[in-house]
PDB file of C-alpha atoms in Angstrom:
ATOM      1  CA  UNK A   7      26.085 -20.513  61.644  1.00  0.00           C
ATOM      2  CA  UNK A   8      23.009 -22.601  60.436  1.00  0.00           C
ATOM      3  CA  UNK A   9      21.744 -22.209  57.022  1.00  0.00           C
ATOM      4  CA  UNK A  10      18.680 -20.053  56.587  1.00  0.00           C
ATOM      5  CA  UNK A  11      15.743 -22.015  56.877  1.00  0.00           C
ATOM      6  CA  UNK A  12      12.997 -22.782  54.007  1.00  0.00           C
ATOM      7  CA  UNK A  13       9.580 -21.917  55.189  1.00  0.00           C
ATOM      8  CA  UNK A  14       7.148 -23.402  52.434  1.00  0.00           C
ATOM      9  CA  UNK A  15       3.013 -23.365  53.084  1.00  0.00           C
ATOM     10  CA  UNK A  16       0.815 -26.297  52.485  1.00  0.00           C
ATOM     11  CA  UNK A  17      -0.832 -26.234  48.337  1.00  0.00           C
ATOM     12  CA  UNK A  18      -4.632 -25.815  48.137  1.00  0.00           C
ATOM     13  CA  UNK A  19      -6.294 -28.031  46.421  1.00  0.00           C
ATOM     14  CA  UNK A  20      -7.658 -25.832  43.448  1.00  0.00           C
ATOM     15  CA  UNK A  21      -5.079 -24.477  41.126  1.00  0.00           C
ATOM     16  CA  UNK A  22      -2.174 -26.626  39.423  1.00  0.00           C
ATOM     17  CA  UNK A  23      -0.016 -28.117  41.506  1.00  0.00           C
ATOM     18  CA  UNK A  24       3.331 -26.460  39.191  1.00  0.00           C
ATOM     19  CA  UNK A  25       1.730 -23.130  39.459  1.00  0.00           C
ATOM     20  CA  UNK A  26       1.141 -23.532  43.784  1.00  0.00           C
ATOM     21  CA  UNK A  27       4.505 -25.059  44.182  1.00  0.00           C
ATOM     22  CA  UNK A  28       6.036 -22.121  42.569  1.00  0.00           C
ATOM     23  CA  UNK A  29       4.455 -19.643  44.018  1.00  0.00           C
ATOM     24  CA  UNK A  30       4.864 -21.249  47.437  1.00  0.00           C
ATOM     25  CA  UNK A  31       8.572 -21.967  46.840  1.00  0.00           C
ATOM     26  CA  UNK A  32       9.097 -18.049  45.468  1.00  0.00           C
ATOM     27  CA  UNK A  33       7.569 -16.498  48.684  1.00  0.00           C
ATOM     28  CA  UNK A  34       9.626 -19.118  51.005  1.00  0.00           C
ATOM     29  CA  UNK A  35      12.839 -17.865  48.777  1.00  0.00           C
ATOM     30  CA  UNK A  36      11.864 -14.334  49.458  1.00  0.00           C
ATOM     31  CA  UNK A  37      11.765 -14.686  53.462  1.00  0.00           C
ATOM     32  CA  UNK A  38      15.189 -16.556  53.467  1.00  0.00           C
ATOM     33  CA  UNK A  39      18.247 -14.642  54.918  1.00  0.00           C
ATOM     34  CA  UNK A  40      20.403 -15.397  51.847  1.00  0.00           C
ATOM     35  CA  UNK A  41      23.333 -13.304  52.265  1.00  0.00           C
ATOM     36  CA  UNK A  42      23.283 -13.829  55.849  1.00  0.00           C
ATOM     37  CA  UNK A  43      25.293 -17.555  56.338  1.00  0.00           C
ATOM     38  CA  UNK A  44      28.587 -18.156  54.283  1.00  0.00           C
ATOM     39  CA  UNK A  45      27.339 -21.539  53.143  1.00  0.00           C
ATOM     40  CA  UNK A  46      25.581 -22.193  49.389  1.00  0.00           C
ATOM     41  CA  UNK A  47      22.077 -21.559  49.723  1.00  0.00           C
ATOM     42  CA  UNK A  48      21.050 -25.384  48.666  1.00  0.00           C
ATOM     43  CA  UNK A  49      17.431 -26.529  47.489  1.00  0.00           C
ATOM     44  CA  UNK A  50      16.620 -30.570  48.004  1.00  0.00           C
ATOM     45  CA  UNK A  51      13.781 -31.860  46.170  1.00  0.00           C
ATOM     46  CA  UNK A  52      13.443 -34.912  48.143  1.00  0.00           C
ATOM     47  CA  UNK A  53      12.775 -31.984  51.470  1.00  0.00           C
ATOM     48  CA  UNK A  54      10.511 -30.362  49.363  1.00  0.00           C
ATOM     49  CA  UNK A  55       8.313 -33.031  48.089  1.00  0.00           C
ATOM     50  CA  UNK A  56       7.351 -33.938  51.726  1.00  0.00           C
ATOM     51  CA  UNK A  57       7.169 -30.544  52.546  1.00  0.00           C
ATOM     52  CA  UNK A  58       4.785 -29.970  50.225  1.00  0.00           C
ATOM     53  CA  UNK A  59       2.938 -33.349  49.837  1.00  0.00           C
ATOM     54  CA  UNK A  60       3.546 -33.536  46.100  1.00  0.00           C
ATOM     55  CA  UNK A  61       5.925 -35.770  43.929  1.00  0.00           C
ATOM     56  CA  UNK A  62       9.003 -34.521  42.547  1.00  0.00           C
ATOM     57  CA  UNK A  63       7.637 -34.145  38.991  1.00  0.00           C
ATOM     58  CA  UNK A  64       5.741 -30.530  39.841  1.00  0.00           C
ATOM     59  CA  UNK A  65       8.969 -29.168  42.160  1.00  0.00           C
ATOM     60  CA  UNK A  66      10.839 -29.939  39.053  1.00  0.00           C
ATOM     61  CA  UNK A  67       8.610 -27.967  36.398  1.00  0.00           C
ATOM     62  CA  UNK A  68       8.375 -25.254  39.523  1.00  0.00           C
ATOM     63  CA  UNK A  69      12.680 -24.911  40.165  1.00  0.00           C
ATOM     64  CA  UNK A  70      12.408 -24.974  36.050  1.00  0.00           C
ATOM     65  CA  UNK A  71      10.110 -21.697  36.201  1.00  0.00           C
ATOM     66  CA  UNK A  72      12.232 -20.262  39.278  1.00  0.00           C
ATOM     67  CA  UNK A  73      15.701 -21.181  37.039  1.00  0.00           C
ATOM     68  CA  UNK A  74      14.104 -19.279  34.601  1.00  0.00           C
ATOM     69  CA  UNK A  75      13.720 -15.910  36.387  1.00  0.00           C
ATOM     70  CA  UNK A  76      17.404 -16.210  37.735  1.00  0.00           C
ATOM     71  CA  UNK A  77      16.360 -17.018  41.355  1.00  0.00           C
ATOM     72  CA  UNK A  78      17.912 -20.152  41.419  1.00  0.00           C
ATOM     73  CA  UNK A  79      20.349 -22.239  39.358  1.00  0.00           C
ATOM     74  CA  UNK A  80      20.744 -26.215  38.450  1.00  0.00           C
ATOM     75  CA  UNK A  81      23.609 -27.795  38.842  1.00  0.00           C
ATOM     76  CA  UNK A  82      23.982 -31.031  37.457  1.00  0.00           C
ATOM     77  CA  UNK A  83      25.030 -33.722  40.273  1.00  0.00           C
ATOM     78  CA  UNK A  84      25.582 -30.843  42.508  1.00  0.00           C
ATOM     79  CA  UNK A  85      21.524 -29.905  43.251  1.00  0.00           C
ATOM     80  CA  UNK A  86      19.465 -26.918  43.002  1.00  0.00           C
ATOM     81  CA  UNK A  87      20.579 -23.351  44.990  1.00  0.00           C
ATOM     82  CA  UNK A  88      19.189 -19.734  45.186  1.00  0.00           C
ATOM     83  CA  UNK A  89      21.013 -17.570  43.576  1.00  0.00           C
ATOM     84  CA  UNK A  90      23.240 -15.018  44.760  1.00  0.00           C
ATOM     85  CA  UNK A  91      24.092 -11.792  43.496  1.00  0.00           C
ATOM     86  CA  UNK A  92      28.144 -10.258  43.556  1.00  0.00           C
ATOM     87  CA  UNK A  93      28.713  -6.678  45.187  1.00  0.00           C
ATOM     88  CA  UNK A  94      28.182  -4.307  41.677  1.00  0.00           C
ATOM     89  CA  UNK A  95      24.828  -6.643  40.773  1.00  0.00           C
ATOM     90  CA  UNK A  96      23.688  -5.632  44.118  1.00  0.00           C
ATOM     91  CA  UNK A  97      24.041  -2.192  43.803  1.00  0.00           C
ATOM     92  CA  UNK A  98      22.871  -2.177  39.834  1.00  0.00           C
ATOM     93  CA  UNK A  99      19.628  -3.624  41.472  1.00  0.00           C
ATOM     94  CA  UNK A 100      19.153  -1.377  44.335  1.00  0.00           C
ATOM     95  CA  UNK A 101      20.162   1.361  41.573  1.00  0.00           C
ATOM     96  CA  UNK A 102      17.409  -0.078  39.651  1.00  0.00           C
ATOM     97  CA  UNK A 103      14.531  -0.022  42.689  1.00  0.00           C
ATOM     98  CA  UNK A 104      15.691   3.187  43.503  1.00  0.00           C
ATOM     99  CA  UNK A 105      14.331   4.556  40.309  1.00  0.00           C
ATOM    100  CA  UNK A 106      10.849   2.112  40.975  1.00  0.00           C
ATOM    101  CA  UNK A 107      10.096   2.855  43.999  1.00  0.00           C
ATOM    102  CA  UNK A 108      10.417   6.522  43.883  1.00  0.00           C
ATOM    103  CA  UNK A 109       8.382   6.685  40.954  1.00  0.00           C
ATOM    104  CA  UNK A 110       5.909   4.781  43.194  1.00  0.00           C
ATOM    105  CA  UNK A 111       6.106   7.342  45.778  1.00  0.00           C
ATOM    106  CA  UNK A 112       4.851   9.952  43.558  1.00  0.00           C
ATOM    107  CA  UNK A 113       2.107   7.855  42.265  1.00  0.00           C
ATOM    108  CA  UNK A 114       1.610   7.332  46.066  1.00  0.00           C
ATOM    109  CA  UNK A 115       1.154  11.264  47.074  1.00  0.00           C
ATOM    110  CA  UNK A 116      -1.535  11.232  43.488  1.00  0.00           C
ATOM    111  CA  UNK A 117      -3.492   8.161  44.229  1.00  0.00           C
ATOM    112  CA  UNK A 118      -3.264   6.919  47.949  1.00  0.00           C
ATOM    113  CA  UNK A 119      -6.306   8.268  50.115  1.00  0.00           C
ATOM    114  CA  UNK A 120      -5.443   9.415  53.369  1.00  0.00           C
ATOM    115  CA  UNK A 121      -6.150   6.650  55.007  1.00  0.00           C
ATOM    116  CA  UNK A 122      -3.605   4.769  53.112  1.00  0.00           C
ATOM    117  CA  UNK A 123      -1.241   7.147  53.945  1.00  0.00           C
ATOM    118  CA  UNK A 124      -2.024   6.968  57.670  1.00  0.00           C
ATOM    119  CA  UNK A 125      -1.205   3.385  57.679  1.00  0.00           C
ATOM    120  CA  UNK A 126       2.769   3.781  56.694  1.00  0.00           C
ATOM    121  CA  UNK A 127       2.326   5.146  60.515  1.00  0.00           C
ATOM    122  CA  UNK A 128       1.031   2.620  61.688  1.00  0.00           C
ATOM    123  CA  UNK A 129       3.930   0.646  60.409  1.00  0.00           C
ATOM    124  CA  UNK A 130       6.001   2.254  62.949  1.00  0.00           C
ATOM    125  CA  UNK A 131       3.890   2.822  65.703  1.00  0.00           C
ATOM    126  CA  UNK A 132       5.677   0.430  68.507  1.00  0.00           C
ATOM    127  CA  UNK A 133       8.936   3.130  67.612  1.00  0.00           C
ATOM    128  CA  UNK A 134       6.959   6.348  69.071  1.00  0.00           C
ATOM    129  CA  UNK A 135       8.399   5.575  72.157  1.00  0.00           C
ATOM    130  CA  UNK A 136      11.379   3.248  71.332  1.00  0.00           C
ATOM    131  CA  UNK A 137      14.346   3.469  69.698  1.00  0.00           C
ATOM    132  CA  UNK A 138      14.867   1.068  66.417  1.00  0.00           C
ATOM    133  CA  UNK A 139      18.134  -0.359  68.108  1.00  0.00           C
ATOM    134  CA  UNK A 140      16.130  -1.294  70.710  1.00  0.00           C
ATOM    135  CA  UNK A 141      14.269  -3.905  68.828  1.00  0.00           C
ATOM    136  CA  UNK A 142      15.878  -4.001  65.789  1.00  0.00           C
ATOM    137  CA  UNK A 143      14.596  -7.229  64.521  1.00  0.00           C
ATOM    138  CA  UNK A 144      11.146  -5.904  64.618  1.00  0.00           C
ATOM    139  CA  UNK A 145      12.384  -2.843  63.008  1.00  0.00           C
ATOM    140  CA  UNK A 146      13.950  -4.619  60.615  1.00  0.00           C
ATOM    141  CA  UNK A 147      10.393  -6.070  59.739  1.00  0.00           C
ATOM    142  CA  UNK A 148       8.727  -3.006  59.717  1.00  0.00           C
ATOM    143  CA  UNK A 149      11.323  -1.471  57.346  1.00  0.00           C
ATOM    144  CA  UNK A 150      10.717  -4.173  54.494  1.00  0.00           C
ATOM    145  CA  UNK A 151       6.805  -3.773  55.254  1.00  0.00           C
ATOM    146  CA  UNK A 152       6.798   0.227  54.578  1.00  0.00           C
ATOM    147  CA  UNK A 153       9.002  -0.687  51.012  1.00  0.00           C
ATOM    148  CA  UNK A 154       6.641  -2.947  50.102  1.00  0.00           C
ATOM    149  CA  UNK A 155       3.594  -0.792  51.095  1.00  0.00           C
ATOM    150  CA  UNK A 156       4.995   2.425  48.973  1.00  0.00           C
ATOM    151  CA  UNK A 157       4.749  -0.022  45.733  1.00  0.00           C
ATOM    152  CA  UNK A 158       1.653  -1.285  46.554  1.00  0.00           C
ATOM    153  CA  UNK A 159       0.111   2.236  47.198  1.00  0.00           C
ATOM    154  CA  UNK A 160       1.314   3.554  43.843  1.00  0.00           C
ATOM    155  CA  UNK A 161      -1.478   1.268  42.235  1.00  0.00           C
ATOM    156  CA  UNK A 162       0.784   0.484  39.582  1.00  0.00           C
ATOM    157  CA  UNK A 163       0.524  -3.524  39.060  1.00  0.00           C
ATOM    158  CA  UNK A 164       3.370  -2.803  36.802  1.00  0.00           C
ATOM    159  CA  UNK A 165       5.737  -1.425  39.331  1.00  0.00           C
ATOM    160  CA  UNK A 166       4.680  -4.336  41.650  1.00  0.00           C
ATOM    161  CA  UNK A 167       5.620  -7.104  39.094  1.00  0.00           C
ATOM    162  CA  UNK A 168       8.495  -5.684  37.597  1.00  0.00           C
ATOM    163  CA  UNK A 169      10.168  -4.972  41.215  1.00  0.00           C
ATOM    164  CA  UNK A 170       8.771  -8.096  42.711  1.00  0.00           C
ATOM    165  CA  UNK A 171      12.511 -10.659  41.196  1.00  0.00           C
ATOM    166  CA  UNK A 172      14.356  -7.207  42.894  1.00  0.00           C
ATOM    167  CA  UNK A 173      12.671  -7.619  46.282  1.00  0.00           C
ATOM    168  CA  UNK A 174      14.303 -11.208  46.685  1.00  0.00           C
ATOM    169  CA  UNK A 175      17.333  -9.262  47.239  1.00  0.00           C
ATOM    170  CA  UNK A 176      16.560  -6.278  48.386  1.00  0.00           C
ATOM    171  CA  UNK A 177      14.544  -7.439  51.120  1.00  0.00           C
ATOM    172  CA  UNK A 178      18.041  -9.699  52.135  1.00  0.00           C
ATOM    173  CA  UNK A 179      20.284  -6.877  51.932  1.00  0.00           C
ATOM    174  CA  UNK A 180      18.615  -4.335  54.023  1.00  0.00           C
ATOM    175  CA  UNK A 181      17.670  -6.861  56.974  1.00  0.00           C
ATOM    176  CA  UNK A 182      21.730  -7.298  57.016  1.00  0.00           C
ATOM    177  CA  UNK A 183      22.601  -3.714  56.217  1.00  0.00           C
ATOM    178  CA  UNK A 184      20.063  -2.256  58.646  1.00  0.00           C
ATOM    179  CA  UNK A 185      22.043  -3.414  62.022  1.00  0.00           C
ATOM    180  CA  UNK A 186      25.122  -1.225  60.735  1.00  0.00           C
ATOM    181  CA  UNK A 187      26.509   2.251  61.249  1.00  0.00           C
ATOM    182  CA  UNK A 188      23.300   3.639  63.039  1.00  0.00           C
ATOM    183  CA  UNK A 189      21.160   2.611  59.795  1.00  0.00           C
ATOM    184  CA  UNK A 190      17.900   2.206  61.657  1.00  0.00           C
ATOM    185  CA  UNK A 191      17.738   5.789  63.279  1.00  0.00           C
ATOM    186  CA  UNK A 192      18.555   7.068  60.502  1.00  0.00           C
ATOM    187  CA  UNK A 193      16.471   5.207  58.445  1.00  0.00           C
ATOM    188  CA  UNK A 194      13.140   5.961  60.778  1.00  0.00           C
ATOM    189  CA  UNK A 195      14.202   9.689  60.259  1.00  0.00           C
ATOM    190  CA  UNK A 196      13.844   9.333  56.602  1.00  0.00           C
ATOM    191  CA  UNK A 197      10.931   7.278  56.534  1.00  0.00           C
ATOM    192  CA  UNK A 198       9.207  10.113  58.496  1.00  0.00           C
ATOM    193  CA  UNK A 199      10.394  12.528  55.938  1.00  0.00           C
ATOM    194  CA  UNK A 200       8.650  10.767  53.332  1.00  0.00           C
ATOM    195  CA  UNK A 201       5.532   9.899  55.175  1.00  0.00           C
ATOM    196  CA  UNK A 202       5.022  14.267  55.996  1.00  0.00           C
ATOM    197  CA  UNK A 203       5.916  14.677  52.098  1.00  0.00           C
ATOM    198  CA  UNK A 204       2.996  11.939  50.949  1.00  0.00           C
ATOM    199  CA  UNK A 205       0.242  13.674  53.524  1.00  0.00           C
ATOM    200  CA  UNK A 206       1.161  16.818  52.262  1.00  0.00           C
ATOM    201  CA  UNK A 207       0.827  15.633  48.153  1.00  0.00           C
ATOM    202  CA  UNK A 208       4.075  16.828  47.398  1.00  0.00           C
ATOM    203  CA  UNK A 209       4.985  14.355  44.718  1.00  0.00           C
ATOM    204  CA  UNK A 210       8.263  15.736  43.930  1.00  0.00           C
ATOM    205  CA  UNK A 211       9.509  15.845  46.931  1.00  0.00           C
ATOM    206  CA  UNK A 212       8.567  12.465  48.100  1.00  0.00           C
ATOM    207  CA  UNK A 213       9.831  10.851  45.104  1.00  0.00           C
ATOM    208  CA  UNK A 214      13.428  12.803  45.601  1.00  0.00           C
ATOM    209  CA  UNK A 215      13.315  11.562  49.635  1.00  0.00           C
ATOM    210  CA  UNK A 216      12.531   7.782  48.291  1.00  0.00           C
ATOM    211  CA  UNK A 217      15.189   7.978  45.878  1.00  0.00           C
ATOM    212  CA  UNK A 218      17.751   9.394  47.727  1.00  0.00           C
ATOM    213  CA  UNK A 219      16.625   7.118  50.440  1.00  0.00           C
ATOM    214  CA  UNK A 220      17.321   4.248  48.405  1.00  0.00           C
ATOM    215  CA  UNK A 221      20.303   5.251  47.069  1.00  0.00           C
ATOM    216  CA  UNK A 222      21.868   5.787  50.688  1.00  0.00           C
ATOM    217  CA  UNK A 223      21.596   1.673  50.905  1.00  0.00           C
ATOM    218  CA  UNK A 224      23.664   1.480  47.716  1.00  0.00           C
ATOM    219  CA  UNK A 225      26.134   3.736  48.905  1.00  0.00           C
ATOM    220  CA  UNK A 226      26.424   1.605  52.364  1.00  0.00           C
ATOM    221  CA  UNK A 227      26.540  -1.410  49.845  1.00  0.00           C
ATOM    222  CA  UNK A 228      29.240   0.074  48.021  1.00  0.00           C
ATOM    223  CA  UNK A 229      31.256   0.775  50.717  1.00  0.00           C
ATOM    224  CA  UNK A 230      31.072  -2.316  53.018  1.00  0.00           C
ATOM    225  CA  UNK A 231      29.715  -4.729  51.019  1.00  0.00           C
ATOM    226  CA  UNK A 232      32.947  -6.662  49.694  1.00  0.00           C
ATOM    227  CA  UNK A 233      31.943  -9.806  51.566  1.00  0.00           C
ATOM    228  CA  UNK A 234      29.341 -10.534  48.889  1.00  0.00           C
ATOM    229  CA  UNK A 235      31.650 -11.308  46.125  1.00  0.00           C
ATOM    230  CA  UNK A 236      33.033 -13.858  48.490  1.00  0.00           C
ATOM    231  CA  UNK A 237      29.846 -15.206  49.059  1.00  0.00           C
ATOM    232  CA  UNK A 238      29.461 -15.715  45.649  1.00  0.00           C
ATOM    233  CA  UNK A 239      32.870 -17.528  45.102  1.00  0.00           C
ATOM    234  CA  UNK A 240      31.323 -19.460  47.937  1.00  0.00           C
ATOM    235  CA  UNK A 241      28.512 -20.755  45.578  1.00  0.00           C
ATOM    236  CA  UNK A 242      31.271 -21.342  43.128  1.00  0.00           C
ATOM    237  CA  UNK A 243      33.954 -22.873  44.231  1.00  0.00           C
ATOM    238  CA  UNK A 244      32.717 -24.741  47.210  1.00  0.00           C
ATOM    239  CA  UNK A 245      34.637 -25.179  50.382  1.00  0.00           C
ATOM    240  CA  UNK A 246      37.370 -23.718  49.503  1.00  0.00           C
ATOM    241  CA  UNK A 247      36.056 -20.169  49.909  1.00  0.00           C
ATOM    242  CA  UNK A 248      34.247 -21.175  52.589  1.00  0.00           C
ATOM    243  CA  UNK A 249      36.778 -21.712  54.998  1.00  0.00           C
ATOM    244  CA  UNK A 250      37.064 -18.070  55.084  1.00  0.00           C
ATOM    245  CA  UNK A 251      34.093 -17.961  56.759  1.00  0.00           C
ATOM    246  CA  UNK A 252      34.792 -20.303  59.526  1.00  0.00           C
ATOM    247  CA  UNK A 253      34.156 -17.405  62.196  1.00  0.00           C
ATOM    248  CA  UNK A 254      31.149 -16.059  60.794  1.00  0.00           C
ATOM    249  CA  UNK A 255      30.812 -13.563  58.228  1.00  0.00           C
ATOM    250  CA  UNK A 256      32.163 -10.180  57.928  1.00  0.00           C
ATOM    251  CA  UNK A 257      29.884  -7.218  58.883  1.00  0.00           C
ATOM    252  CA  UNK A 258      28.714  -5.072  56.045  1.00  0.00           C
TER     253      UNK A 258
END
């Protein structure tokens, strides 16, 4: 299995070049399928510099920033990798959105015009007559975007920052988690649920139908999600571990 690939946009010209190569670097980080391949998850700054068009002097000061926030770690004479998260930090973190994002909802069903609200169906409109399985890769898409447009409809910048480190993962775990046990139906059922509760302002019950949404991921974490500690003695110890891995890795 390949490693995920590192998808970094060309810098502008106007802002610092530490401040562009960090934020490019944080978004490519973010789109990266880190708990999908059994391998570290390995950063080269001599890749990056031509990917970018910059010296190695502003990647540095960037990966510094990035080390910083926990999103990667430095390794002396080994290089730079993302960081990787063990089974019980998973589900401490999805614990942790859980509690965010409902919150958001119900700042959602109080502030979000209608409009807004009519857009979370529009996430899912290519499903009205398909099944998630069917394209689940695109589903898989549109479930991240409909997370990520509950925060944003809260209009809380504070929710948005504080669970923007959490989304690294999150984002990760549910494109792996959302192939398994009949997820995605289930999933597009719930989603609906909390959609009806937002048109219809009922704050409570949307934030209970996020939350216990949410906490259905942990659950599924909890109970398949061994392989991740493994993955993270991968980052540790090397090789070794990773031979355990040499037909792919286990299925959450």
């Amino acid at each position: 299995m390949p490693p995920p690939e590192l998808s970094v946009q060309p810098l502008d010209a106007g802002a610092t070049f530490r401040n562009q190569v960090y934020r490019r670097l944080k978004q490519a980080i973010i789109q990266m399928d880190i708990y999908d391949h059994p391998g570290d998850v390995r950063l080269d700054e001599r890749q990056l510099s031509g990917l970018l068009g910059v010296s190695r002097t502003p990647i540095r000061e960037a990966l510094t920033l990035l080390e910083q926030e926990g999103l990667v770690r430095l390794e002396p004479r080994r290089g730079i990798f993302v960081v990787r998260k063990t089974k019980a930090e998973i589900i401490e973190m999805i614990i942790a959105w859980a509690a965010l994002e409902s919150m958001a909802t119900r700042l959602a069903a109080e502030r979000a015009t209608a409009e807004d609200i009519g857009t979370l169906w529009d996430i899912f409109r290519s499903f009205e007559e398909q099944a998630p399985s069917d394209n689940i890769q695109e589903y898989s898409d549109a479930n991240i975007e409909f997370h990520k447009a509950i925060i944003r409809l809260s209009r809380a910048r504070i929710l948005e920052t504080l669970t923007d480190n959490l989304f690294i993962h999150m984002r990760a775990i549910r494109k792996l988690s959302i192939r398994q046990d009949n997820r995605a139906e289930q999933s597009m059922h719930e989603h609906r649920d909390i959609i009806r509760a937002l048109e219809r302002r009922d704050g409570e019950l949307a934030e209970r139908l996020a939350r216990e949404h949410t906490l259905g991921l942990a659950a599924h974490v909890e109970r398949h999600g061994d392989f991740l500690d493994w993955l993270r003695l991968a980052d540790v110890r090397g090789a070794d571990v990773k031979a355990a891995f040499k037909d792919g890795l286990p299925l959450m």
